[in-house]
Every structure is written in C-alpha cells, then in structure tokens.
Amino acid sequence: MSEPTIDLSEYESKFSLNNKMARAAWNLCRVVLFRPFVFNFFNPWRLFVLRLFGAKIASNAMVYASARIWAPWNLTMGEHACLGPEADCYNQGHITIGAHTTVSQKSYLCASSHDIRDPKHRLLLKPIVIADQAWVAADAFIGPGVSIGQGAVVAARSAVFDNVAPWTIVRGNPAICVGRREMRAS
C-alpha cells in the first residue's frame, strides 16, 4: 500500500489568510443572511447566498437554514437535491450531492482527514460524491473520500468509510450491505 500523497500547495491554501478571511465572511453571512430565514419559501434566498460564495447549486435544490456548510465554494448540488435540517457539511474537500438525492437531518459529511503518518498531521482533502437518487438517512456519517452510488440508501445512524455500490442498502457501523434497492414502476 502506497503512502498518501499530499499536495502542499492545496494544504497550505486551506490555512492561508485569504481562506480564513473567506470563511470568516461566510460565517458572518451565514449568521445574518442565511440561518435566520428558516421558512421554506426563503430557500431561493439561501441558494442565492450560497452561490455568492461559490456554491454550484441547482435552482430547485433545497438547503435547510439549520444546515451547516463549512465552505460553500466546495459544494455542488444537483436538481432537487436536499441538504436536510442540521446536516453538517464539513467540506474542506469538495462534496457533490447528486440530483434527486437527500441528505437527511443531522447527517455528517466529512471530506477531509489528517495524515496520521505525518508528524505534522497534515490535512488530507478527500472529496465525497453522493450520486443521483441516493438517500443518506438521519444522523449518518459519510467519511472522507467516500462515493455513494446511484440510488443507494445509507440507513439512519450508519457510518460509511468505504464506497457504496449503486442501488444497494447499507447500514451499521461500519456500514455493510444488507440488501438491494429495487425500483417499482408507478
């Protein structure tokens, strides 16, 4: 197994003055312009504020006011994607939430870690991709570098550290496959 590689320029940019200032500006705007607007009819306003900070979000996506987003510029959300109440999007690395995908309440998406072999514990950015039509149920944890396949379901309170195959159902800590999701015609 090879040692993880670290792009020092990307690592250092996460702690640069510009990055710290951008996060400070975002946190201020989050408190003043994003979080107070809790009713769903303010969702277009919240999406507008996120886009001002570089998020790539479809116009019909849903982001609840209580969702926590660490860096909007590292967030992409597709058509009808939903980031639920009190979901925590710790996206030092990029996070993509596909079309018709739901990340339910109190879920935690963590797109970074630290190199435990490095005495300085340098930051490792590992993007998370949650494909179209997937569902991350309540209070689930999705770890750094994980891809959730199309149509997959992560059961409530599960902890996912490895990729999840399309159209499968996983649960537990660590999450294991417990079945397949079959689509029925309406």
Short mmCIF file of N, CA and C in Angstrom, two decimals:
data_model
loop_
_atom_site.label_atom_id
_atom_site.label_comp_id
_atom_site.label_asym_id
_atom_site.label_seq_id
_atom_site.Cartn_x
_atom_site.Cartn_y
_atom_site.Cartn_z
N MET A 1 0.85 -1.18 0.00
CA MET A 1 0.00 0.00 0.00
C MET A 1 0.90 1.24 0.00
N SER A 2 0.63 2.15 -0.90
CA SER A 2 1.49 3.33 -1.01
C SER A 2 1.10 4.38 0.03
N GLU A 3 2.06 5.19 0.36
CA GLU A 3 1.83 6.29 1.31
C GLU A 3 0.94 7.34 0.66
N PRO A 4 0.07 7.98 1.42
CA PRO A 4 -0.77 9.03 0.83
C PRO A 4 0.09 10.20 0.36
N THR A 5 -0.30 10.77 -0.76
CA THR A 5 0.43 11.92 -1.26
C THR A 5 -0.27 13.18 -0.79
N ILE A 6 0.52 14.20 -0.58
CA ILE A 6 -0.01 15.46 -0.09
C ILE A 6 0.40 16.56 -1.06
N ASP A 7 -0.58 17.29 -1.55
CA ASP A 7 -0.31 18.45 -2.36
C ASP A 7 -0.16 19.63 -1.39
N LEU A 8 1.08 19.98 -1.10
CA LEU A 8 1.33 21.01 -0.09
C LEU A 8 0.71 22.35 -0.45
N SER A 9 0.66 22.68 -1.74
CA SER A 9 0.06 23.97 -2.11
C SER A 9 -1.43 23.98 -1.76
N GLU A 10 -2.11 22.86 -1.99
CA GLU A 10 -3.53 22.80 -1.64
C GLU A 10 -3.70 22.80 -0.13
N TYR A 11 -2.85 22.06 0.56
CA TYR A 11 -2.90 22.01 2.02
C TYR A 11 -2.69 23.40 2.62
N GLU A 12 -1.65 24.08 2.16
CA GLU A 12 -1.34 25.41 2.70
C GLU A 12 -2.42 26.42 2.35
N SER A 13 -3.07 26.26 1.18
CA SER A 13 -4.11 27.22 0.80
C SER A 13 -5.32 27.13 1.73
N LYS A 14 -5.53 25.98 2.35
CA LYS A 14 -6.67 25.84 3.27
C LYS A 14 -6.45 26.63 4.56
N PHE A 15 -5.20 27.00 4.82
CA PHE A 15 -4.88 27.75 6.02
C PHE A 15 -4.33 29.14 5.71
N SER A 16 -4.48 29.55 4.45
CA SER A 16 -3.99 30.86 4.05
C SER A 16 -4.87 31.96 4.63
N LEU A 17 -4.33 33.16 4.65
CA LEU A 17 -5.09 34.31 5.13
C LEU A 17 -6.36 34.51 4.29
N ASN A 18 -6.23 34.36 2.96
CA ASN A 18 -7.41 34.52 2.09
C ASN A 18 -8.50 33.51 2.43
N ASN A 19 -8.10 32.26 2.68
CA ASN A 19 -9.09 31.24 3.03
C ASN A 19 -9.74 31.56 4.36
N LYS A 20 -8.95 31.99 5.33
CA LYS A 20 -9.50 32.33 6.64
C LYS A 20 -10.46 33.51 6.54
N MET A 21 -10.11 34.50 5.71
CA MET A 21 -10.99 35.66 5.54
C MET A 21 -12.29 35.26 4.83
N ALA A 22 -12.18 34.39 3.83
CA ALA A 22 -13.39 33.93 3.13
C ALA A 22 -14.30 33.17 4.08
N ARG A 23 -13.72 32.31 4.91
CA ARG A 23 -14.54 31.57 5.87
C ARG A 23 -15.16 32.49 6.92
N ALA A 24 -14.42 33.51 7.34
CA ALA A 24 -14.97 34.48 8.30
C ALA A 24 -16.14 35.25 7.66
N ALA A 25 -15.97 35.67 6.42
CA ALA A 25 -17.05 36.37 5.72
C ALA A 25 -18.26 35.45 5.56
N TRP A 26 -18.02 34.19 5.17
CA TRP A 26 -19.12 33.24 5.04
C TRP A 26 -19.82 33.05 6.38
N ASN A 27 -19.08 32.86 7.45
CA ASN A 27 -19.71 32.62 8.76
C ASN A 27 -20.55 33.82 9.20
N LEU A 28 -20.08 35.02 8.93
CA LEU A 28 -20.87 36.21 9.25
C LEU A 28 -22.16 36.22 8.41
N CYS A 29 -22.03 36.01 7.11
CA CYS A 29 -23.22 35.99 6.24
C CYS A 29 -24.15 34.84 6.59
N ARG A 30 -23.59 33.71 6.98
CA ARG A 30 -24.41 32.57 7.38
C ARG A 30 -25.31 32.94 8.56
N VAL A 31 -24.74 33.65 9.52
CA VAL A 31 -25.50 34.03 10.71
C VAL A 31 -26.53 35.12 10.38
N VAL A 32 -26.15 36.08 9.53
CA VAL A 32 -27.01 37.23 9.27
C VAL A 32 -27.96 37.01 8.08
N LEU A 33 -27.48 36.39 7.01
CA LEU A 33 -28.25 36.33 5.77
C LEU A 33 -28.79 34.95 5.42
N PHE A 34 -28.34 33.91 6.10
CA PHE A 34 -28.71 32.55 5.72
C PHE A 34 -29.58 31.88 6.78
N ARG A 35 -29.06 31.76 7.96
CA ARG A 35 -29.72 31.00 9.02
C ARG A 35 -31.05 31.60 9.52
N PRO A 36 -31.19 32.92 9.60
CA PRO A 36 -32.46 33.47 10.14
C PRO A 36 -33.68 33.17 9.27
N PHE A 37 -33.47 32.86 8.02
CA PHE A 37 -34.58 32.69 7.08
C PHE A 37 -34.99 31.22 7.05
N VAL A 38 -35.70 30.80 8.11
CA VAL A 38 -35.96 29.38 8.34
C VAL A 38 -37.11 28.81 7.51
N PHE A 39 -38.04 29.61 7.06
CA PHE A 39 -39.18 29.07 6.34
C PHE A 39 -38.77 28.65 4.93
N ASN A 40 -39.40 27.59 4.43
CA ASN A 40 -39.01 27.03 3.14
C ASN A 40 -39.14 28.01 1.98
N PHE A 41 -40.05 28.98 2.06
CA PHE A 41 -40.16 29.91 0.94
C PHE A 41 -38.94 30.82 0.84
N PHE A 42 -38.06 30.81 1.84
CA PHE A 42 -36.79 31.55 1.75
C PHE A 42 -35.68 30.72 1.11
N ASN A 43 -35.97 29.49 0.72
CA ASN A 43 -34.94 28.64 0.13
C ASN A 43 -34.24 29.31 -1.07
N PRO A 44 -34.96 29.94 -2.00
CA PRO A 44 -34.25 30.60 -3.11
C PRO A 44 -33.25 31.65 -2.61
N TRP A 45 -33.59 32.35 -1.56
CA TRP A 45 -32.66 33.33 -0.97
C TRP A 45 -31.40 32.62 -0.44
N ARG A 46 -31.60 31.51 0.30
CA ARG A 46 -30.45 30.78 0.83
C ARG A 46 -29.55 30.27 -0.30
N LEU A 47 -30.16 29.77 -1.37
CA LEU A 47 -29.37 29.30 -2.52
C LEU A 47 -28.59 30.45 -3.14
N PHE A 48 -29.23 31.61 -3.23
CA PHE A 48 -28.56 32.80 -3.76
C PHE A 48 -27.33 33.15 -2.91
N VAL A 49 -27.49 33.14 -1.59
CA VAL A 49 -26.37 33.46 -0.70
C VAL A 49 -25.25 32.43 -0.87
N LEU A 50 -25.60 31.15 -0.95
CA LEU A 50 -24.59 30.11 -1.15
C LEU A 50 -23.86 30.32 -2.48
N ARG A 51 -24.59 30.66 -3.53
CA ARG A 51 -23.95 30.90 -4.83
C ARG A 51 -23.02 32.11 -4.79
N LEU A 52 -23.37 33.13 -4.00
CA LEU A 52 -22.47 34.28 -3.86
C LEU A 52 -21.10 33.84 -3.34
N PHE A 53 -21.09 32.75 -2.57
CA PHE A 53 -19.84 32.23 -2.01
C PHE A 53 -19.29 31.06 -2.82
N GLY A 54 -19.76 30.89 -4.05
CA GLY A 54 -19.15 29.94 -4.97
C GLY A 54 -19.77 28.57 -5.05
N ALA A 55 -20.86 28.31 -4.33
CA ALA A 55 -21.52 27.00 -4.43
C ALA A 55 -22.12 26.84 -5.82
N LYS A 56 -22.10 25.61 -6.31
CA LYS A 56 -22.74 25.29 -7.58
C LYS A 56 -23.99 24.48 -7.25
N ILE A 57 -25.13 25.16 -7.25
CA ILE A 57 -26.37 24.56 -6.77
C ILE A 57 -27.48 24.79 -7.78
N ALA A 58 -28.20 23.71 -8.10
CA ALA A 58 -29.36 23.81 -8.99
C ALA A 58 -30.42 24.71 -8.35
N SER A 59 -31.18 25.39 -9.17
CA SER A 59 -32.15 26.36 -8.66
C SER A 59 -33.29 25.71 -7.88
N ASN A 60 -33.51 24.41 -8.06
CA ASN A 60 -34.59 23.74 -7.34
C ASN A 60 -34.07 22.81 -6.25
N ALA A 61 -32.82 22.96 -5.88
CA ALA A 61 -32.28 22.22 -4.73
C ALA A 61 -32.86 22.81 -3.45
N MET A 62 -32.76 22.06 -2.36
CA MET A 62 -33.29 22.52 -1.06
C MET A 62 -32.17 22.44 -0.03
N VAL A 63 -31.91 23.57 0.61
CA VAL A 63 -30.93 23.61 1.71
C VAL A 63 -31.63 24.23 2.90
N TYR A 64 -31.76 23.46 3.96
CA TYR A 64 -32.43 23.96 5.16
C TYR A 64 -31.55 25.00 5.86
N ALA A 65 -32.20 25.96 6.51
CA ALA A 65 -31.49 27.05 7.17
C ALA A 65 -30.58 26.55 8.28
N SER A 66 -30.91 25.44 8.90
CA SER A 66 -30.09 24.92 10.00
C SER A 66 -28.94 24.05 9.53
N ALA A 67 -28.84 23.79 8.23
CA ALA A 67 -27.70 23.03 7.70
C ALA A 67 -26.42 23.84 7.90
N ARG A 68 -25.35 23.17 8.24
CA ARG A 68 -24.05 23.83 8.42
C ARG A 68 -23.14 23.47 7.25
N ILE A 69 -22.66 24.48 6.58
CA ILE A 69 -21.78 24.29 5.43
C ILE A 69 -20.49 25.02 5.72
N TRP A 70 -19.39 24.29 5.75
CA TRP A 70 -18.10 24.86 6.13
C TRP A 70 -17.55 25.78 5.05
N ALA A 71 -17.63 25.36 3.79
CA ALA A 71 -17.07 26.15 2.68
C ALA A 71 -17.99 26.02 1.46
N PRO A 72 -18.89 26.97 1.25
CA PRO A 72 -19.82 26.87 0.12
C PRO A 72 -19.11 26.67 -1.23
N TRP A 73 -17.93 27.21 -1.39
CA TRP A 73 -17.19 27.11 -2.66
C TRP A 73 -16.77 25.67 -2.94
N ASN A 74 -16.91 24.76 -1.98
CA ASN A 74 -16.60 23.34 -2.18
C ASN A 74 -17.86 22.48 -2.20
N LEU A 75 -18.99 23.07 -2.58
CA LEU A 75 -20.26 22.34 -2.58
C LEU A 75 -20.92 22.40 -3.95
N THR A 76 -21.35 21.22 -4.43
CA THR A 76 -22.13 21.12 -5.66
C THR A 76 -23.38 20.31 -5.34
N MET A 77 -24.54 20.82 -5.74
CA MET A 77 -25.81 20.11 -5.53
C MET A 77 -26.61 20.12 -6.83
N GLY A 78 -27.13 18.93 -7.20
CA GLY A 78 -27.89 18.77 -8.43
C GLY A 78 -29.36 19.12 -8.27
N GLU A 79 -30.11 18.90 -9.35
CA GLU A 79 -31.55 19.17 -9.40
C GLU A 79 -32.27 18.42 -8.28
N HIS A 80 -33.12 19.10 -7.56
CA HIS A 80 -33.95 18.53 -6.50
C HIS A 80 -33.15 17.84 -5.39
N ALA A 81 -31.88 18.17 -5.25
CA ALA A 81 -31.08 17.63 -4.14
C ALA A 81 -31.50 18.34 -2.86
N CYS A 82 -31.34 17.65 -1.73
CA CYS A 82 -31.76 18.22 -0.46
C CYS A 82 -30.68 18.00 0.60
N LEU A 83 -30.33 19.09 1.29
CA LEU A 83 -29.43 19.05 2.45
C LEU A 83 -30.31 19.40 3.64
N GLY A 84 -30.64 18.37 4.43
CA GLY A 84 -31.68 18.47 5.45
C GLY A 84 -31.32 19.28 6.68
N PRO A 85 -32.29 19.39 7.59
CA PRO A 85 -32.11 20.17 8.82
C PRO A 85 -30.94 19.65 9.65
N GLU A 86 -30.11 20.55 10.10
CA GLU A 86 -28.96 20.28 10.95
C GLU A 86 -27.95 19.31 10.33
N ALA A 87 -28.03 19.12 9.01
CA ALA A 87 -26.99 18.35 8.33
C ALA A 87 -25.69 19.15 8.41
N ASP A 88 -24.58 18.46 8.60
CA ASP A 88 -23.29 19.13 8.74
C ASP A 88 -22.41 18.75 7.56
N CYS A 89 -22.14 19.73 6.72
CA CYS A 89 -21.36 19.54 5.51
C CYS A 89 -19.97 20.12 5.76
N TYR A 90 -19.09 19.30 6.33
CA TYR A 90 -17.73 19.75 6.65
C TYR A 90 -16.87 19.52 5.42
N ASN A 91 -16.93 20.49 4.51
CA ASN A 91 -16.36 20.31 3.18
C ASN A 91 -15.09 21.12 2.95
N GLN A 92 -14.06 20.78 3.69
CA GLN A 92 -12.76 21.32 3.34
C GLN A 92 -12.36 20.79 1.98
N GLY A 93 -12.67 19.51 1.72
CA GLY A 93 -12.59 18.93 0.39
C GLY A 93 -13.95 19.07 -0.26
N HIS A 94 -14.02 18.83 -1.56
CA HIS A 94 -15.27 19.05 -2.29
C HIS A 94 -16.32 17.99 -1.94
N ILE A 95 -17.58 18.41 -1.88
CA ILE A 95 -18.70 17.50 -1.69
C ILE A 95 -19.70 17.74 -2.82
N THR A 96 -20.08 16.63 -3.47
CA THR A 96 -21.07 16.67 -4.53
C THR A 96 -22.28 15.86 -4.09
N ILE A 97 -23.46 16.47 -4.18
CA ILE A 97 -24.72 15.80 -3.87
C ILE A 97 -25.52 15.80 -5.16
N GLY A 98 -25.79 14.59 -5.68
CA GLY A 98 -26.41 14.45 -6.99
C GLY A 98 -27.88 14.82 -7.04
N ALA A 99 -28.42 14.77 -8.24
CA ALA A 99 -29.82 15.10 -8.49
C ALA A 99 -30.74 14.11 -7.79
N HIS A 100 -31.84 14.62 -7.25
CA HIS A 100 -32.86 13.80 -6.59
C HIS A 100 -32.27 13.00 -5.43
N THR A 101 -31.31 13.57 -4.76
CA THR A 101 -30.63 12.92 -3.63
C THR A 101 -30.96 13.69 -2.36
N THR A 102 -31.17 12.95 -1.28
CA THR A 102 -31.47 13.56 0.01
C THR A 102 -30.40 13.19 1.02
N VAL A 103 -29.90 14.22 1.70
CA VAL A 103 -29.04 14.04 2.87
C VAL A 103 -29.91 14.49 4.04
N SER A 104 -30.35 13.52 4.83
CA SER A 104 -31.34 13.78 5.88
C SER A 104 -30.76 14.50 7.08
N GLN A 105 -31.67 14.84 8.00
CA GLN A 105 -31.33 15.62 9.18
C GLN A 105 -30.21 15.00 9.99
N LYS A 106 -29.37 15.89 10.48
CA LYS A 106 -28.27 15.58 11.39
C LYS A 106 -27.20 14.66 10.81
N SER A 107 -27.21 14.46 9.50
CA SER A 107 -26.13 13.67 8.88
C SER A 107 -24.86 14.50 8.88
N TYR A 108 -23.73 13.81 8.84
CA TYR A 108 -22.43 14.48 8.87
C TYR A 108 -21.61 14.01 7.68
N LEU A 109 -21.24 14.96 6.81
CA LEU A 109 -20.41 14.68 5.66
C LEU A 109 -19.04 15.29 5.91
N CYS A 110 -18.00 14.46 5.95
CA CYS A 110 -16.65 14.94 6.30
C CYS A 110 -15.69 14.63 5.17
N ALA A 111 -15.27 15.66 4.43
CA ALA A 111 -14.43 15.48 3.24
C ALA A 111 -12.95 15.79 3.49
N SER A 112 -12.50 15.59 4.71
CA SER A 112 -11.07 15.78 4.99
C SER A 112 -10.67 14.93 6.19
N SER A 113 -9.38 14.73 6.29
CA SER A 113 -8.83 13.98 7.42
C SER A 113 -7.40 14.49 7.62
N HIS A 114 -6.64 13.78 8.41
CA HIS A 114 -5.24 14.13 8.63
C HIS A 114 -4.37 12.91 8.39
N ASP A 115 -3.18 13.14 7.89
CA ASP A 115 -2.23 12.07 7.65
C ASP A 115 -1.61 11.66 8.98
N ILE A 116 -2.02 10.51 9.50
CA ILE A 116 -1.54 10.08 10.82
C ILE A 116 -0.10 9.61 10.79
N ARG A 117 0.46 9.40 9.60
CA ARG A 117 1.86 9.01 9.48
C ARG A 117 2.80 10.21 9.45
N ASP A 118 2.23 11.38 9.29
CA ASP A 118 3.00 12.62 9.21
C ASP A 118 3.05 13.25 10.60
N PRO A 119 4.26 13.56 11.11
CA PRO A 119 4.35 14.17 12.44
C PRO A 119 3.58 15.49 12.57
N LYS A 120 3.37 16.17 11.44
CA LYS A 120 2.63 17.43 11.48
C LYS A 120 1.13 17.22 11.26
N HIS A 121 0.72 15.98 11.05
CA HIS A 121 -0.70 15.65 10.83
C HIS A 121 -1.34 16.53 9.76
N ARG A 122 -0.64 16.64 8.63
CA ARG A 122 -1.14 17.49 7.55
C ARG A 122 -2.54 17.07 7.10
N LEU A 123 -3.27 18.06 6.66
CA LEU A 123 -4.63 17.87 6.19
C LEU A 123 -4.65 17.10 4.87
N LEU A 124 -5.55 16.15 4.75
CA LEU A 124 -5.79 15.42 3.52
C LEU A 124 -7.20 15.74 3.06
N LEU A 125 -7.33 16.26 1.86
CA LEU A 125 -8.64 16.58 1.31
C LEU A 125 -9.10 15.41 0.46
N LYS A 126 -10.26 14.87 0.82
CA LYS A 126 -10.77 13.69 0.13
C LYS A 126 -12.24 13.94 -0.20
N PRO A 127 -12.53 14.20 -1.47
CA PRO A 127 -13.90 14.57 -1.85
C PRO A 127 -14.90 13.45 -1.59
N ILE A 128 -16.13 13.86 -1.34
CA ILE A 128 -17.26 12.95 -1.19
C ILE A 128 -18.17 13.16 -2.39
N VAL A 129 -18.62 12.06 -2.99
CA VAL A 129 -19.57 12.12 -4.09
C VAL A 129 -20.77 11.26 -3.72
N ILE A 130 -21.93 11.87 -3.67
CA ILE A 130 -23.18 11.15 -3.43
C ILE A 130 -23.95 11.26 -4.74
N ALA A 131 -24.12 10.14 -5.42
CA ALA A 131 -24.67 10.13 -6.77
C ALA A 131 -26.18 10.42 -6.77
N ASP A 132 -26.71 10.52 -7.97
CA ASP A 132 -28.14 10.80 -8.17
C ASP A 132 -29.01 9.73 -7.50
N GLN A 133 -30.16 10.15 -7.01
CA GLN A 133 -31.22 9.30 -6.48
C GLN A 133 -30.82 8.52 -5.22
N ALA A 134 -29.77 8.95 -4.55
CA ALA A 134 -29.35 8.28 -3.32
C ALA A 134 -30.04 8.92 -2.12
N TRP A 135 -29.99 8.23 -1.00
CA TRP A 135 -30.57 8.75 0.24
C TRP A 135 -29.63 8.44 1.38
N VAL A 136 -29.17 9.47 2.05
CA VAL A 136 -28.39 9.34 3.28
C VAL A 136 -29.37 9.66 4.40
N ALA A 137 -29.75 8.64 5.16
CA ALA A 137 -30.80 8.81 6.17
C ALA A 137 -30.26 9.52 7.41
N ALA A 138 -31.15 9.79 8.34
CA ALA A 138 -30.87 10.63 9.50
C ALA A 138 -29.65 10.19 10.30
N ASP A 139 -28.83 11.18 10.66
CA ASP A 139 -27.71 11.01 11.58
C ASP A 139 -26.63 10.07 11.08
N ALA A 140 -26.54 9.89 9.77
CA ALA A 140 -25.49 9.05 9.19
C ALA A 140 -24.19 9.83 9.09
N PHE A 141 -23.07 9.12 9.09
CA PHE A 141 -21.75 9.72 8.91
C PHE A 141 -21.17 9.19 7.61
N ILE A 142 -20.74 10.12 6.74
CA ILE A 142 -20.07 9.75 5.49
C ILE A 142 -18.65 10.26 5.58
N GLY A 143 -17.69 9.34 5.54
CA GLY A 143 -16.29 9.68 5.75
C GLY A 143 -15.59 10.22 4.52
N PRO A 144 -14.36 10.69 4.71
CA PRO A 144 -13.58 11.28 3.63
C PRO A 144 -13.34 10.30 2.48
N GLY A 145 -13.48 10.81 1.26
CA GLY A 145 -13.17 10.03 0.07
C GLY A 145 -14.21 9.02 -0.33
N VAL A 146 -15.37 9.01 0.29
CA VAL A 146 -16.41 8.01 0.02
C VAL A 146 -17.26 8.43 -1.17
N SER A 147 -17.61 7.45 -1.99
CA SER A 147 -18.59 7.64 -3.06
C SER A 147 -19.80 6.77 -2.77
N ILE A 148 -20.96 7.39 -2.79
CA ILE A 148 -22.22 6.68 -2.61
C ILE A 148 -22.82 6.54 -4.00
N GLY A 149 -23.06 5.31 -4.45
CA GLY A 149 -23.53 5.06 -5.81
C GLY A 149 -24.96 5.50 -6.06
N GLN A 150 -25.30 5.58 -7.32
CA GLN A 150 -26.64 5.99 -7.73
C GLN A 150 -27.69 5.10 -7.07
N GLY A 151 -28.72 5.74 -6.50
CA GLY A 151 -29.84 5.03 -5.94
C GLY A 151 -29.57 4.30 -4.64
N ALA A 152 -28.38 4.40 -4.11
CA ALA A 152 -28.05 3.70 -2.86
C ALA A 152 -28.73 4.36 -1.67
N VAL A 153 -28.93 3.57 -0.61
CA VAL A 153 -29.52 4.07 0.63
C VAL A 153 -28.56 3.77 1.77
N VAL A 154 -28.25 4.80 2.55
CA VAL A 154 -27.45 4.65 3.77
C VAL A 154 -28.44 4.78 4.91
N ALA A 155 -28.61 3.71 5.69
CA ALA A 155 -29.60 3.71 6.76
C ALA A 155 -29.23 4.70 7.86
N ALA A 156 -30.23 5.07 8.64
CA ALA A 156 -30.06 6.02 9.74
C ALA A 156 -28.97 5.55 10.69
N ARG A 157 -28.17 6.50 11.15
CA ARG A 157 -27.10 6.31 12.13
C ARG A 157 -25.98 5.41 11.66
N SER A 158 -25.89 5.17 10.37
CA SER A 158 -24.80 4.36 9.83
C SER A 158 -23.54 5.20 9.71
N ALA A 159 -22.40 4.51 9.69
CA ALA A 159 -21.11 5.17 9.49
C ALA A 159 -20.46 4.53 8.26
N VAL A 160 -20.24 5.33 7.23
CA VAL A 160 -19.75 4.82 5.95
C VAL A 160 -18.31 5.28 5.75
N PHE A 161 -17.41 4.30 5.61
CA PHE A 161 -15.99 4.58 5.42
C PHE A 161 -15.48 4.06 4.08
N ASP A 162 -16.29 3.26 3.39
CA ASP A 162 -15.93 2.71 2.08
C ASP A 162 -17.02 3.05 1.08
N ASN A 163 -16.69 2.97 -0.20
CA ASN A 163 -17.66 3.28 -1.24
C ASN A 163 -18.87 2.36 -1.15
N VAL A 164 -20.01 2.89 -1.55
CA VAL A 164 -21.27 2.14 -1.54
C VAL A 164 -21.69 1.94 -3.00
N ALA A 165 -21.95 0.69 -3.35
CA ALA A 165 -22.33 0.35 -4.73
C ALA A 165 -23.70 0.92 -5.07
N PRO A 166 -23.95 1.18 -6.34
CA PRO A 166 -25.27 1.68 -6.75
C PRO A 166 -26.39 0.71 -6.38
N TRP A 167 -27.53 1.29 -6.03
CA TRP A 167 -28.77 0.57 -5.76
C TRP A 167 -28.64 -0.47 -4.65
N THR A 168 -27.75 -0.22 -3.70
CA THR A 168 -27.63 -1.09 -2.53
C THR A 168 -28.11 -0.35 -1.29
N ILE A 169 -28.38 -1.12 -0.25
CA ILE A 169 -28.78 -0.56 1.04
C ILE A 169 -27.70 -0.98 2.03
N VAL A 170 -27.15 0.01 2.74
CA VAL A 170 -26.13 -0.28 3.75
C VAL A 170 -26.60 0.24 5.10
N ARG A 171 -26.12 -0.41 6.16
CA ARG A 171 -26.43 0.06 7.50
C ARG A 171 -25.37 -0.44 8.46
N GLY A 172 -25.31 0.22 9.62
CA GLY A 172 -24.41 -0.20 10.68
C GLY A 172 -23.16 0.66 10.77
N ASN A 173 -22.30 0.30 11.72
CA ASN A 173 -21.03 0.97 11.96
C ASN A 173 -19.96 -0.08 12.20
N PRO A 174 -19.10 -0.30 11.19
CA PRO A 174 -19.11 0.30 9.86
C PRO A 174 -20.26 -0.26 9.01
N ALA A 175 -20.70 0.54 8.07
CA ALA A 175 -21.84 0.16 7.23
C ALA A 175 -21.49 -1.05 6.38
N ILE A 176 -22.43 -1.98 6.31
CA ILE A 176 -22.29 -3.16 5.45
C ILE A 176 -23.55 -3.26 4.59
N CYS A 177 -23.41 -3.92 3.46
CA CYS A 177 -24.54 -4.09 2.55
C CYS A 177 -25.53 -5.08 3.16
N VAL A 178 -26.80 -4.67 3.21
CA VAL A 178 -27.84 -5.54 3.76
C VAL A 178 -28.93 -5.83 2.72
N GLY A 179 -28.79 -5.31 1.53
CA GLY A 179 -29.79 -5.58 0.51
C GLY A 179 -29.63 -4.71 -0.71
N ARG A 180 -30.55 -4.94 -1.65
CA ARG A 180 -30.58 -4.14 -2.87
C ARG A 180 -31.87 -3.35 -2.90
N ARG A 181 -31.81 -2.22 -3.52
CA ARG A 181 -33.00 -1.38 -3.68
C ARG A 181 -33.58 -1.64 -5.05
N GLU A 182 -34.81 -2.08 -5.07
CA GLU A 182 -35.49 -2.36 -6.33
C GLU A 182 -36.46 -1.22 -6.60
N MET A 183 -36.46 -0.74 -7.81
CA MET A 183 -37.37 0.34 -8.19
C MET A 183 -38.64 -0.26 -8.79
N ARG A 184 -39.78 0.22 -8.33
CA ARG A 184 -41.07 -0.22 -8.86
C ARG A 184 -41.64 0.84 -9.77
N ALA A 185 -42.28 0.41 -10.81
CA ALA A 185 -42.95 1.38 -11.70
C ALA A 185 -44.15 1.98 -11.00
N SER A 186 -44.38 3.28 -11.20
CA SER A 186 -45.53 3.91 -10.54
C SER A 186 -46.78 3.77 -11.35
#
